[in-house]
XYZ file of C-alpha atoms in Angstrom:
417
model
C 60.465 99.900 85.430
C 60.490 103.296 84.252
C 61.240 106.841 85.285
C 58.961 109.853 84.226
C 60.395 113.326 84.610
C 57.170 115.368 84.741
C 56.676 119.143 83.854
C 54.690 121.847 84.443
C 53.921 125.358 83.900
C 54.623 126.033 87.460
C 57.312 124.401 87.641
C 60.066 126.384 90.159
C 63.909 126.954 89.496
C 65.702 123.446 89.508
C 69.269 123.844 91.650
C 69.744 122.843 95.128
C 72.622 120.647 97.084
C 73.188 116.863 96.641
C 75.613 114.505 99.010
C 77.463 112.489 96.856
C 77.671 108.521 97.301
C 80.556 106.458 98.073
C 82.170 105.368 94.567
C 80.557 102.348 93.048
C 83.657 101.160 91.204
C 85.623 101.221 94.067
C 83.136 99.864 96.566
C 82.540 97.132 93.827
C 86.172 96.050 94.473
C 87.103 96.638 97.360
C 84.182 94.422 98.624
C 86.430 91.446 96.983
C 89.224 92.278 98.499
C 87.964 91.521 102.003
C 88.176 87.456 101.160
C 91.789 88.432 101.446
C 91.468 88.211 105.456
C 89.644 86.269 107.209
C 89.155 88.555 109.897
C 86.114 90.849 110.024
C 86.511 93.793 107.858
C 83.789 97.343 108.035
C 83.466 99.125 105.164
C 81.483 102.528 105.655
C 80.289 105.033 103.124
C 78.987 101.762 100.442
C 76.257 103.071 98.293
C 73.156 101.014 98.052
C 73.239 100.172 94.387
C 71.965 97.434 92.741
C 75.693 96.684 91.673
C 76.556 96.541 95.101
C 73.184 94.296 96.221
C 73.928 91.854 93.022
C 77.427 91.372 94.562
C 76.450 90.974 97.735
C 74.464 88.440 96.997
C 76.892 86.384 94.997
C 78.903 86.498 97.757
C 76.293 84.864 100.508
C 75.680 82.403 98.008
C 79.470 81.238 98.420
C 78.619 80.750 102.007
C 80.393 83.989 103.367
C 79.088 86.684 106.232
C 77.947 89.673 104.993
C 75.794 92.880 105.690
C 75.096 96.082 104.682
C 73.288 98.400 107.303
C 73.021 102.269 106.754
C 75.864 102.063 104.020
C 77.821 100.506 106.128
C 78.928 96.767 105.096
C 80.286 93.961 107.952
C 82.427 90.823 106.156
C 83.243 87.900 107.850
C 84.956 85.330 105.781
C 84.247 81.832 105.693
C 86.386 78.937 105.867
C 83.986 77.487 103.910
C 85.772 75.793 100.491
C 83.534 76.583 97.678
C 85.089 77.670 94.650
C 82.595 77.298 91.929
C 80.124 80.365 91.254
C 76.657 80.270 89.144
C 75.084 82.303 86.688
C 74.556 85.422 89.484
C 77.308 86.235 88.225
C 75.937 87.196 84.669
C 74.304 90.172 86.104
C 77.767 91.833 87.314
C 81.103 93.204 85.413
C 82.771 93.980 88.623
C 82.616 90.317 89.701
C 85.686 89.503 88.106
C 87.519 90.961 91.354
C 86.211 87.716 93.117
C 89.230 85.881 90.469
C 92.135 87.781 92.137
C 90.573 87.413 96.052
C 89.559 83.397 95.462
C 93.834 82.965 94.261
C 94.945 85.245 97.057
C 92.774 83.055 99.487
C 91.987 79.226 98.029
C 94.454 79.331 95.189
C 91.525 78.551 93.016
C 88.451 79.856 91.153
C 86.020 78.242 88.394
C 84.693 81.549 87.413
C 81.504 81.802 84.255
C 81.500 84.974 82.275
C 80.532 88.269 84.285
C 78.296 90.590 82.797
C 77.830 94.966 82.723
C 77.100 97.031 80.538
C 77.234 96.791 76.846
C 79.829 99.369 75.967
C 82.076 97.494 73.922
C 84.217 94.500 74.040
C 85.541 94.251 77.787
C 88.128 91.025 77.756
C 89.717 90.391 80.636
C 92.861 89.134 78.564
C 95.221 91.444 80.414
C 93.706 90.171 83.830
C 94.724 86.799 82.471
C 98.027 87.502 80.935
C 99.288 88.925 84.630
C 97.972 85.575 86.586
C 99.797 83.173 84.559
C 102.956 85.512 85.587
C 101.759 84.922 89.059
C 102.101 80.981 88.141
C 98.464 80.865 87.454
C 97.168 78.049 85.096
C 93.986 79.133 83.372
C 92.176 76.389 81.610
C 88.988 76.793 79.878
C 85.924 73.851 80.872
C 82.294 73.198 79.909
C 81.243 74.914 83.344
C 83.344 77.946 83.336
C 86.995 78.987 83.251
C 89.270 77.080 86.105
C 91.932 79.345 87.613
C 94.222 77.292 89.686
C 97.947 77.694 91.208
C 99.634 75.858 93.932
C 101.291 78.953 94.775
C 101.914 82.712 94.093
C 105.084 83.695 92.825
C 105.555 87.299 92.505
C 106.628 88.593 89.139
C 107.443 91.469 86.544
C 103.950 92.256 84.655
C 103.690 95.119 82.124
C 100.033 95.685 81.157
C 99.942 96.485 77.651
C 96.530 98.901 78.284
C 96.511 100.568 81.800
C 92.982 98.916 82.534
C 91.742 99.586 86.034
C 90.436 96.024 85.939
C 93.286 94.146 85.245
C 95.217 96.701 88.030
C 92.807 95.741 90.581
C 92.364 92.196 90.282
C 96.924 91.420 90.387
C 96.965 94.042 93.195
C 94.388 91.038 94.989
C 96.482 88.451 93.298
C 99.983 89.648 94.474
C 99.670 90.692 97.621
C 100.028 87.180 99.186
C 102.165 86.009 97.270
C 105.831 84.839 97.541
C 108.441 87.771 96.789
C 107.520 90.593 95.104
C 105.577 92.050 92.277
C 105.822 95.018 90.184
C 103.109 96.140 88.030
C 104.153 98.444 85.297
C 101.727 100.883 82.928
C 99.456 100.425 86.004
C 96.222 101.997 85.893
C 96.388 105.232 88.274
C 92.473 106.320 88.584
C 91.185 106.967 92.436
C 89.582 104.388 92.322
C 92.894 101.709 92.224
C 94.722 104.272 94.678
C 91.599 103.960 97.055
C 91.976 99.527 96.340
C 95.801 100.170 97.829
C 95.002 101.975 100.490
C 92.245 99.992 101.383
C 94.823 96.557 101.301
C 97.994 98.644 103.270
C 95.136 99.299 105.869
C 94.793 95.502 106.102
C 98.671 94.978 106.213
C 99.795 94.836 102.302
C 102.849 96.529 101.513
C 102.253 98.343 97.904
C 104.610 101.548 96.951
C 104.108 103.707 94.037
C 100.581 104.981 94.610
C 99.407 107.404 92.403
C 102.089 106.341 89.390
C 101.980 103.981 86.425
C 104.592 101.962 88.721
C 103.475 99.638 91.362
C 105.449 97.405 93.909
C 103.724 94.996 95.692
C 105.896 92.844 98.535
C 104.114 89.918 99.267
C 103.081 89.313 103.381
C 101.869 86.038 104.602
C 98.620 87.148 106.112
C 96.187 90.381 105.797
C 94.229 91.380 109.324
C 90.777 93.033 109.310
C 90.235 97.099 109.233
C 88.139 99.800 109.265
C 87.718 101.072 105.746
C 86.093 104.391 104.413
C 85.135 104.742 100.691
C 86.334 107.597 98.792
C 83.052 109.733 96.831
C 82.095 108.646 93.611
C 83.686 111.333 91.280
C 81.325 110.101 88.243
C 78.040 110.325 90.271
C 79.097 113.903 91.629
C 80.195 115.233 87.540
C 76.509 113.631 86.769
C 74.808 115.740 89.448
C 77.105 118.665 88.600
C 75.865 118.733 84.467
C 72.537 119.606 86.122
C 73.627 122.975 86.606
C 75.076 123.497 83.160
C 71.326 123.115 82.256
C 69.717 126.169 82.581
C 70.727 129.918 83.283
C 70.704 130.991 87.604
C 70.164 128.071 88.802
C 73.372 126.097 90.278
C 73.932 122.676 91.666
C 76.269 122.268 94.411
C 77.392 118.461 95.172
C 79.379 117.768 98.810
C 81.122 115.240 100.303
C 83.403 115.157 96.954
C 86.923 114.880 96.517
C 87.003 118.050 93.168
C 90.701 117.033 92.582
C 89.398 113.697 90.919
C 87.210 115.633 88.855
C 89.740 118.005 87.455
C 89.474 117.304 83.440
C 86.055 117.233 83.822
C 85.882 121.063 85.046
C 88.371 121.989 83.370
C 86.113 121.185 79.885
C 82.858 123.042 81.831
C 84.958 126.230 82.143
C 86.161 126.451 79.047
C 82.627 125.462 77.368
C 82.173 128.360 79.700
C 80.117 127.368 82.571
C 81.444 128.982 86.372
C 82.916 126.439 88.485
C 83.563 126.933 92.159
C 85.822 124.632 94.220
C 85.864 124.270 97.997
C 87.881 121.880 99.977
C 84.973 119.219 99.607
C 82.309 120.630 97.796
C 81.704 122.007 94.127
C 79.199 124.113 92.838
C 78.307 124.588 88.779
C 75.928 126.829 87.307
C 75.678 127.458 83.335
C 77.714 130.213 81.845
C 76.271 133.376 79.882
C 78.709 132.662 76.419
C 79.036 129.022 76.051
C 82.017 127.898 73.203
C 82.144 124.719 71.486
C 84.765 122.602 72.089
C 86.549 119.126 71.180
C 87.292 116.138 73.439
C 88.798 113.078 73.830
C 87.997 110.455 76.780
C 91.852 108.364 77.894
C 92.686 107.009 80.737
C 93.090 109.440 84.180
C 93.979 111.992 84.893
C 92.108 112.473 81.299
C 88.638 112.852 80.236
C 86.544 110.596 81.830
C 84.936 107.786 79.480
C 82.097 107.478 82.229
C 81.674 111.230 81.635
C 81.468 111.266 77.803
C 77.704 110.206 77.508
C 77.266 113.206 80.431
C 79.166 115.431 78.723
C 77.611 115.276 75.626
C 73.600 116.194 76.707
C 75.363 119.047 77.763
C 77.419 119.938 74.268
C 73.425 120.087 72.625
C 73.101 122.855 74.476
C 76.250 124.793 73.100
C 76.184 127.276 70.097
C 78.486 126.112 66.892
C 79.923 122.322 66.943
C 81.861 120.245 69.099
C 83.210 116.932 69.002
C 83.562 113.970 71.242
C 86.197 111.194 70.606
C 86.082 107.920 72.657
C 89.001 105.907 72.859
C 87.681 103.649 75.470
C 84.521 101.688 74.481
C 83.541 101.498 70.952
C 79.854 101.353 71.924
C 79.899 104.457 73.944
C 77.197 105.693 71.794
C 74.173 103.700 72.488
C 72.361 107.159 74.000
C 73.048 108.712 70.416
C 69.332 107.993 68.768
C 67.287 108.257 71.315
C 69.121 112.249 72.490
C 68.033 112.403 67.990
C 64.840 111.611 68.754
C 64.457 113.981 71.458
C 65.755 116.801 68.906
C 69.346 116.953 69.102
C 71.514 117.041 66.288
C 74.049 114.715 66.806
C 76.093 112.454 64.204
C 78.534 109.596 64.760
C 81.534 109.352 62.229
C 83.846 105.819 63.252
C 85.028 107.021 66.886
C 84.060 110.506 67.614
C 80.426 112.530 68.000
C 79.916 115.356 65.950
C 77.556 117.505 67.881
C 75.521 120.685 66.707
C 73.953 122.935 69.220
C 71.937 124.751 70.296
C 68.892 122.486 69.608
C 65.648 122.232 71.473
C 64.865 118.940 72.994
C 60.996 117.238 73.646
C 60.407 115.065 75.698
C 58.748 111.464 74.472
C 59.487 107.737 75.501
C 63.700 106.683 75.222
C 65.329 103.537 76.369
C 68.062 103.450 79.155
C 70.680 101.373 76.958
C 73.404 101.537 79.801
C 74.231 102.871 82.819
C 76.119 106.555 81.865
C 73.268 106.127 78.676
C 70.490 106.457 81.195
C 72.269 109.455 82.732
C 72.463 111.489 79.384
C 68.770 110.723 78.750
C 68.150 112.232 82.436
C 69.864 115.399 81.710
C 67.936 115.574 78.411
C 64.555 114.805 80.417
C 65.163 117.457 82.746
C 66.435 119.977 79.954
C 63.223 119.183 77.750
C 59.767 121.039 77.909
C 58.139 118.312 78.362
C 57.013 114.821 79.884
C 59.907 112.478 79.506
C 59.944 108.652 80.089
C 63.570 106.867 80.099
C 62.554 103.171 79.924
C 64.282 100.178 81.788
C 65.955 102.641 84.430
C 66.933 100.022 86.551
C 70.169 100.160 85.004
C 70.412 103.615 86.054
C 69.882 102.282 89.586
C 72.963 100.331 89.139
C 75.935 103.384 89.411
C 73.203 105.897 91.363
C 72.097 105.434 94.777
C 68.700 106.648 95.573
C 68.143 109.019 92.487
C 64.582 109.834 92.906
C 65.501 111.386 96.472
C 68.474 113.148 95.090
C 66.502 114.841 92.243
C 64.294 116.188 94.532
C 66.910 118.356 96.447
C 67.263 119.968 93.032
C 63.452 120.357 92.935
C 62.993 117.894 89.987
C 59.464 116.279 89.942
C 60.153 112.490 89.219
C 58.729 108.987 89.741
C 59.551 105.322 89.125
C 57.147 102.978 87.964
């Protein structure tokens, strides 16, 4: 499947408004974490992502109630006492939530390896470190990897990386269990704060949101709840790069919470792009004296990894040179060739991009390598002067709900086929 941006002579001003989707990487977990009750659980403002269908799926196929109607999802645990999942799970990185939920629930899991994007090596060796703290034995078989533990036991666990991952999936683990937990160099992105509140709605007790710090004391049973979705802060800064594109013509994304999004502003206003905040909406249009500058994706409240590839359509577009160090993934750079071969000038030294602008980019025929990947090459397509086709875009479709729809608020001509 691919996507063609089209252009034409007549084309009109690109800008508009765009409502910004619930947050895929917290919807992705916070799904798993209703197999912590077994009362029903709604879940409203769930984008309707592939991510989010692949998982959804997985989980029917374990014999569970689900539904998603109007982004709005209805889970109904069942007592049902499967614990062995199949190869679905290949086609999803978030799945690895299901780990934490299955212990907090059946006390086991025989889990296969869960698939994403291909950004780099993604172990979930600090996920496993933490369970055997819980009193987790993890044993490795022909048909997967067995987690098993005839009961929780809270514990002391210091992550040695603050991985959002590994945060999530002992917050699942450790609420049910006996005594108490405290997770040090904890991972403190929205999207973990939105997993605890989600969890204390249910009837967890976890302190220290917001900080590296968490304390989890353990409860014997979670009840069902009524569970908004906080916006999806890398979806909105996607949206928001449109208007960096081209002089007068702004993009305004609502339904956005612009204090998640803070580094990532910060760097458009001092490329110098204008930037105004409301209480939940943001508008960006592109600055008359842009300035290179240099930076470096880490953990929130810094630069955004998700945002690098976004980030750095935009830097093409910048007089002098600026630089882009990931610390994150070491195959951040997959969109690197194909943003070449549409005319920037762009060069990759270990770590960090070195990026000369301003260049003129053509359209032609590029590959969507990953998710954020396909988002830089859809900046670039809309930026070019002419007919651009990103190939396999259904990983685009993964992170971005409904994009052709979207696109059109901003009067960009697209089509999938």
């Amino acid at each position: 499947m691919d996507l063609h941006i089209y252009k034409s002579k007549l084309e009109k001003q690109i800008g508009g408004t765009i409502k910004i989707s619930g947050a895929k990487n917290s919807a992705v977990a916070i799904i798993c974490g209703c197999l912590l009750t077994d009362e029903e659980v709604i879940l409203q403002n769930i984008p309707n992502i592939y991510d989010i269908t692949n998982l959804i799926n997985i989980i029917k196929e374990m014999g569970h109630f689900i539904n998603l109607e109007n982004n709005t999802l209805f889970f109904k645990r069942n007592k049902n006492k499967k614990y062995k999942f199949n190869d679905s799970l290949n086609k999803l990185r978030g799945s690895y939530y299901l780990i934490g939920s299955y212990l907090g629930f059946m006390k086991k899991i025989l889990f296969k390896q869960c698939g994403g994007c291909v950004i780099g090596k993604r172990p979930i060796n600090y996920h496993q470190q933490g369970f055997r703290l819980l009193n987790v034995k993890i044993k490795e078989t022909k048909k997967g990897t067995l987690y098993k533990t005839k009961k929780l036991i809270g514990n002391l666990i210091k992550l040695q990386f603050p991985s959002v991952g590994a945060t999530i999936n002992l917050l699942f683990a450790s609420v049910l269990a006996k005594g108490n937990t405290i997770i040090e160099n904890a991972a403190i992105e929205p999207e973990v704060t939105d997993v605890i509140n989600f969890l204390n709605s249910m009837g967890a007790n976890i302190v220290g949101q917001n900080t590296n710090r968490l304390t989890i004391y353990g409860v014997n049973k979670l009840h069902g709840t009524k569970y908004t979705i906080i916006p999806d802060r890398i979806e909105a800064g996607t949206y928001l790069a449109i208007g960096c594109l081209k002089p007068n013509q702004p993009v305004t994304v609502t339904n956005v919470y612009p204090q998640h999004l803070t580094s990532f502003l910060e760097t458009l206003e001092a490329i110098g792009h204008n930037v105004t905040i409301n209480h939940d909406s943001i508008t960006v249009s592109m600055g008359k004296t842009l300035s290179p500058v240099d930076i470096t994706t880490s953990p929130y409240p810094g630069f955004p990894t998700d945002l690098g590839p976004i980030i750095t359509t935009i830097l093409t577009q910048v007089p002098g040179t600026s630089t882009l160090t990931e610390q994150i993934f070491e195959n951040r750079f997959n969109h690197i060739g194909d943003l070449n071969k549409m005319g920037a000038d762009i060069t990759i030294l270990n770590n960090t991009l070195i990026i000369n602008g301003k260049t003129v980019l053509n359209g032609g025929k590029v590959d969507c390598h990953d998710l954020r990947a396909g988002a830089s090459l859809l900046l670039a397509g809309i930026l070019s002067n002419k007919h651009t086709i990103i190939k396999d875009i259904e990983i685009f479709k993964r992170g971005y709900e409904d994009p052709i729809t979207k696109l059109k608020f901003l009067k960009i001509v697209t089509s999938i086929n």
